[in-house]
Coordinates of C-alpha atoms in Angstrom, one line a residue:
M1 CA 42.2 -8.5 -41.6
K2 CA 43.3 -11.9 -40.2
Y3 CA 41.0 -14.2 -38.3
S4 CA 42.0 -17.1 -36.0
K5 CA 41.7 -20.6 -37.4
D6 CA 41.8 -22.1 -34.0
S7 CA 38.4 -23.7 -33.3
S8 CA 39.2 -24.7 -29.8
W9 CA 37.6 -21.5 -28.5
L10 CA 34.3 -22.2 -30.2
I11 CA 32.0 -23.3 -27.4
P12 CA 28.6 -24.6 -28.6
A13 CA 25.9 -23.5 -26.2
M14 CA 22.2 -23.6 -25.8
L15 CA 22.5 -21.3 -22.7
P16 CA 24.2 -23.8 -20.4
P17 CA 25.6 -22.5 -17.1
R18 CA 28.4 -20.0 -17.5
F19 CA 27.5 -19.7 -21.3
G20 CA 29.4 -23.0 -21.7
L21 CA 32.7 -21.9 -20.0
E22 CA 34.2 -25.0 -18.6
D23 CA 36.0 -23.3 -15.7
T24 CA 33.8 -23.4 -12.7
S25 CA 36.0 -21.3 -10.4
D26 CA 34.6 -18.1 -8.9
N27 CA 37.2 -16.0 -10.8
R28 CA 36.7 -17.8 -14.1
W29 CA 36.0 -14.7 -16.2
E30 CA 38.9 -12.8 -14.7
K31 CA 41.2 -15.7 -15.8
L32 CA 39.7 -15.7 -19.2
M33 CA 40.3 -12.0 -19.7
Q34 CA 43.8 -12.3 -18.4
K35 CA 44.5 -14.9 -21.1
I36 CA 43.0 -12.5 -23.7
D37 CA 45.3 -9.7 -22.5
Q38 CA 48.2 -12.1 -22.7
L39 CA 47.3 -13.0 -26.3
N40 CA 47.0 -9.4 -27.3
A41 CA 50.3 -8.5 -25.6
S42 CA 52.2 -11.2 -27.5
S43 CA 50.4 -11.0 -30.8
P44 CA 52.2 -9.5 -33.9
A45 CA 51.4 -6.1 -35.2
G46 CA 48.0 -6.0 -37.0
T47 CA 46.6 -8.9 -34.9
Q48 CA 44.2 -8.4 -32.0
Y49 CA 42.0 -10.8 -30.1
K50 CA 38.4 -10.2 -29.1
V51 CA 35.7 -12.1 -27.3
F52 CA 32.3 -12.1 -29.1
F53 CA 29.0 -13.1 -27.5
F54 CA 26.8 -14.1 -30.4
G55 CA 23.1 -14.3 -29.6
R56 CA 20.5 -15.7 -32.1
H57 CA 17.0 -14.3 -31.9
G58 CA 14.3 -16.1 -30.0
E59 CA 11.6 -18.0 -31.7
G60 CA 9.6 -15.8 -34.1
F61 CA 6.2 -16.5 -35.7
H62 CA 8.0 -17.3 -39.0
N63 CA 9.7 -20.1 -37.2
V64 CA 6.3 -21.4 -36.1
A65 CA 5.1 -21.3 -39.7
E66 CA 8.1 -23.2 -41.0
A67 CA 7.7 -25.8 -38.3
N68 CA 4.0 -26.2 -39.2
Y69 CA 4.5 -26.5 -43.0
G70 CA 7.9 -28.1 -43.1
T71 CA 11.1 -26.5 -44.5
E72 CA 10.5 -27.6 -48.1
E73 CA 7.0 -26.2 -48.3
W74 CA 8.1 -23.1 -46.4
D75 CA 11.0 -22.4 -48.7
N76 CA 9.0 -23.1 -51.9
Y77 CA 5.8 -21.2 -51.1
W78 CA 4.9 -19.9 -47.6
S79 CA 8.1 -18.0 -47.0
K80 CA 7.2 -15.9 -50.1
Q81 CA 3.8 -15.0 -48.7
N82 CA 2.9 -12.3 -46.1
G83 CA 1.0 -14.8 -44.1
D84 CA -1.4 -17.8 -44.2
G85 CA -4.7 -16.2 -43.4
E86 CA -4.1 -16.9 -39.7
L87 CA -0.9 -15.0 -39.1
I88 CA 1.2 -12.4 -40.8
W89 CA 4.6 -13.6 -39.7
G90 CA 4.5 -11.7 -36.5
R91 CA 1.0 -10.2 -36.2
K92 CA -2.5 -11.6 -36.2
W93 CA -4.0 -11.2 -39.7
H94 CA -7.2 -9.6 -38.5
C95 CA -5.4 -7.0 -36.3
L96 CA -3.2 -5.3 -38.9
F97 CA -3.9 -6.1 -42.6
N98 CA -1.0 -4.1 -43.9
A99 CA 1.5 -5.2 -41.3
F100 CA 5.1 -5.9 -42.3
P101 CA 5.8 -9.6 -42.2
D102 CA 9.0 -8.8 -40.3
A103 CA 8.4 -11.4 -37.7
E104 CA 8.0 -10.7 -34.0
L105 CA 8.8 -13.0 -31.1
T106 CA 6.4 -15.6 -29.9
Q107 CA 6.0 -16.0 -26.1
L108 CA 8.5 -18.8 -26.3
G109 CA 10.9 -16.5 -28.1
K110 CA 10.5 -13.9 -25.3
D111 CA 11.1 -16.6 -22.7
Q112 CA 14.3 -17.7 -24.5
A113 CA 15.6 -14.1 -24.5
K114 CA 14.7 -13.9 -20.8
L115 CA 16.7 -17.1 -20.2
A116 CA 19.7 -15.4 -21.8
H117 CA 19.1 -12.4 -19.5
D118 CA 19.1 -14.6 -16.5
V119 CA 22.4 -16.3 -17.4
W120 CA 24.0 -12.9 -17.8
K121 CA 22.6 -11.8 -14.5
E122 CA 24.0 -14.9 -12.8
E123 CA 27.4 -14.5 -14.3
L124 CA 27.6 -10.9 -13.3
K125 CA 28.2 -12.3 -9.8
F126 CA 31.4 -13.9 -11.1
G127 CA 32.7 -10.9 -13.0
I128 CA 31.6 -11.8 -16.6
P129 CA 33.0 -9.0 -18.8
V130 CA 30.0 -6.9 -20.0
P131 CA 30.2 -6.0 -23.6
R132 CA 31.0 -2.3 -24.1
K133 CA 30.1 -2.5 -27.8
L134 CA 26.8 -4.1 -28.9
Y135 CA 25.5 -4.6 -32.4
C136 CA 22.2 -5.9 -33.7
S137 CA 20.3 -6.9 -36.8
P138 CA 17.6 -4.4 -37.9
L139 CA 14.9 -7.1 -37.9
T140 CA 12.3 -6.9 -35.2
R141 CA 12.9 -10.3 -33.7
A142 CA 16.6 -9.6 -33.2
I143 CA 16.0 -6.2 -31.7
H144 CA 13.4 -7.5 -29.2
T145 CA 15.8 -10.3 -28.3
N146 CA 18.6 -7.9 -27.6
A147 CA 16.4 -5.6 -25.6
I148 CA 15.2 -8.4 -23.3
T149 CA 18.6 -10.1 -23.0
F150 CA 20.4 -7.0 -21.9
D151 CA 17.7 -5.2 -19.9
S152 CA 19.4 -3.8 -16.8
I153 CA 22.6 -5.7 -17.7
I154 CA 24.5 -3.1 -19.7
P155 CA 25.4 0.1 -17.9
G156 CA 24.8 3.5 -19.5
P157 CA 25.8 5.1 -21.7
H158 CA 26.5 1.9 -23.7
R159 CA 23.7 1.3 -26.3
T160 CA 23.2 -1.3 -29.0
M161 CA 23.9 -0.1 -32.5
I162 CA 21.6 -1.4 -35.3
I163 CA 23.6 -2.5 -38.4
E164 CA 22.0 -3.1 -41.7
N165 CA 24.5 -5.8 -42.7
L166 CA 23.7 -8.0 -39.7
R167 CA 20.3 -8.9 -41.2
E168 CA 19.4 -12.4 -42.0
V169 CA 20.1 -14.0 -45.4
N170 CA 18.4 -11.4 -47.6
S171 CA 15.5 -11.4 -50.1
V172 CA 12.6 -13.7 -51.3
H173 CA 11.5 -14.6 -47.8
T174 CA 9.1 -11.9 -46.7
C175 CA 10.0 -12.2 -43.1
D176 CA 13.5 -10.9 -43.9
K177 CA 12.3 -7.6 -45.2
R178 CA 12.9 -5.0 -42.5
R179 CA 10.7 -2.2 -41.4
T180 CA 11.3 1.5 -41.9
R181 CA 14.0 3.5 -40.2
T182 CA 11.2 5.7 -38.7
Y183 CA 9.5 2.6 -37.2
I184 CA 12.7 1.2 -35.7
K185 CA 13.6 4.6 -34.2
Q186 CA 10.2 5.1 -32.7
A187 CA 9.7 1.5 -31.5
F188 CA 13.2 1.1 -30.0
P189 CA 14.3 4.5 -28.8
G190 CA 17.0 2.9 -26.6
F191 CA 18.9 1.8 -29.7
D192 CA 21.2 3.7 -32.0
I193 CA 21.1 3.3 -35.7
E194 CA 24.2 3.3 -37.9
E195 CA 24.9 6.3 -40.1
G196 CA 23.6 5.9 -43.7
F197 CA 20.7 3.6 -42.7
T198 CA 18.0 4.2 -45.3
E199 CA 14.3 4.9 -44.5
E200 CA 13.0 2.1 -46.7
D201 CA 14.5 -1.4 -47.1
D202 CA 16.2 -0.9 -50.4
L203 CA 18.1 -4.2 -50.3
W204 CA 15.3 -6.7 -50.1
D205 CA 14.4 -8.3 -53.5
P206 CA 11.3 -10.6 -53.9
Q207 CA 13.0 -12.5 -56.7
V208 CA 16.7 -13.0 -55.9
R209 CA 18.0 -14.8 -52.8
E210 CA 21.3 -13.8 -51.4
T211 CA 24.2 -16.2 -52.0
Y212 CA 26.6 -17.5 -49.4
A213 CA 29.4 -15.4 -51.0
E214 CA 27.3 -12.3 -50.7
I215 CA 26.3 -12.7 -47.1
D216 CA 29.9 -13.7 -46.2
A217 CA 31.1 -10.5 -47.8
R218 CA 28.8 -8.2 -45.9
V219 CA 29.2 -10.0 -42.5
G220 CA 33.0 -10.1 -43.1
G221 CA 32.8 -6.3 -43.6
V222 CA 31.1 -5.9 -40.3
L223 CA 33.8 -7.9 -38.6
D224 CA 36.5 -5.8 -40.4
M225 CA 34.7 -2.6 -39.1
I226 CA 34.7 -3.9 -35.6
F227 CA 38.4 -4.8 -35.6
E228 CA 39.4 -1.6 -37.3
K229 CA 37.4 0.8 -35.2
D230 CA 36.6 -0.8 -31.8
Q231 CA 39.2 -0.9 -29.1
E232 CA 36.9 -2.9 -26.8
Q233 CA 37.8 -6.6 -26.3
V234 CA 34.3 -7.8 -25.6
I235 CA 31.7 -7.4 -28.3
S236 CA 28.0 -8.5 -28.5
I237 CA 26.2 -9.4 -31.7
T238 CA 22.5 -10.3 -31.7
A239 CA 21.4 -11.5 -35.1
H240 CA 20.4 -14.7 -37.0
G241 CA 21.5 -18.2 -37.9
G242 CA 22.5 -17.1 -41.3
V243 CA 24.8 -14.4 -39.9
F244 CA 26.4 -16.8 -37.4
G245 CA 27.0 -19.3 -40.2
A246 CA 28.7 -16.5 -42.2
V247 CA 30.9 -15.7 -39.3
L248 CA 32.0 -19.3 -39.1
R249 CA 32.8 -19.4 -42.8
V250 CA 34.6 -16.0 -42.8
T251 CA 36.8 -17.1 -39.8
R252 CA 37.3 -20.6 -41.3
Q253 CA 35.7 -22.5 -38.4
N254 CA 33.9 -25.8 -38.4
K255 CA 30.2 -25.7 -39.0
L256 CA 28.1 -25.2 -35.8
I257 CA 24.3 -24.7 -35.6
L258 CA 23.3 -22.0 -33.1
P259 CA 19.8 -22.9 -32.1
I260 CA 17.0 -20.4 -32.0
G261 CA 17.4 -18.4 -28.8
G262 CA 20.9 -19.8 -28.4
S263 CA 24.0 -17.8 -27.3
C264 CA 27.7 -18.6 -28.0
P265 CA 30.9 -17.0 -26.7
Y266 CA 33.6 -17.0 -29.4
L267 CA 37.2 -15.8 -29.7
T268 CA 38.7 -14.6 -32.9
C269 CA 41.4 -12.3 -34.1

């Protein structure tokens, strides 16, 4: 599968107006999609162009902990713990002793997702193309972000599909161990779960951290799946900073930091 090396379409955004689209005309999105149609019509066999809306999850309690302790101390010690006696990364310690450390959103994280929702709602007035295929990480903070962002935005029967390989850089950090399939299905009944998704998280390892090459391979596999199976031109992915970084490496783009709660439109082929 070929991916575009043209970085001119990479628009950094922390949810600015129009998701960063420079065109301020009322038919801006119509003109964008006309250009996508032209690119696809003129592209050689085996090449297709798609617009991705990448959303990074809002602030989670693990982000608060890392900010409190500093990245070095977080990476060396606290990220390997379930909590600090005050918080499990997502739930109050005294409320649920055996809670998964799969971090939930803070109130700020929810507000960040609501901001993304509001930008979508505003741009609907100007014909923004609504994704007909939506994908999401299986980690709670990403699923909650997706649910808030697209609440009342996506028409039925289009539902978000949870994909195992869209999870954050895997292992060692306890906040990156997902909950069970049963929990996800019960907690988020409005989401679909990909075929073959296991009940327990069989991928997380407390000793071995995933390498860049490994996350690039699995995220690249998700992109290949989308290009091979999905005919839709507009795709949504809600995931993590590590996933977005892998997308940039796989598609050979310049490094760009997508802030927590950020959203970025992106064209690739």
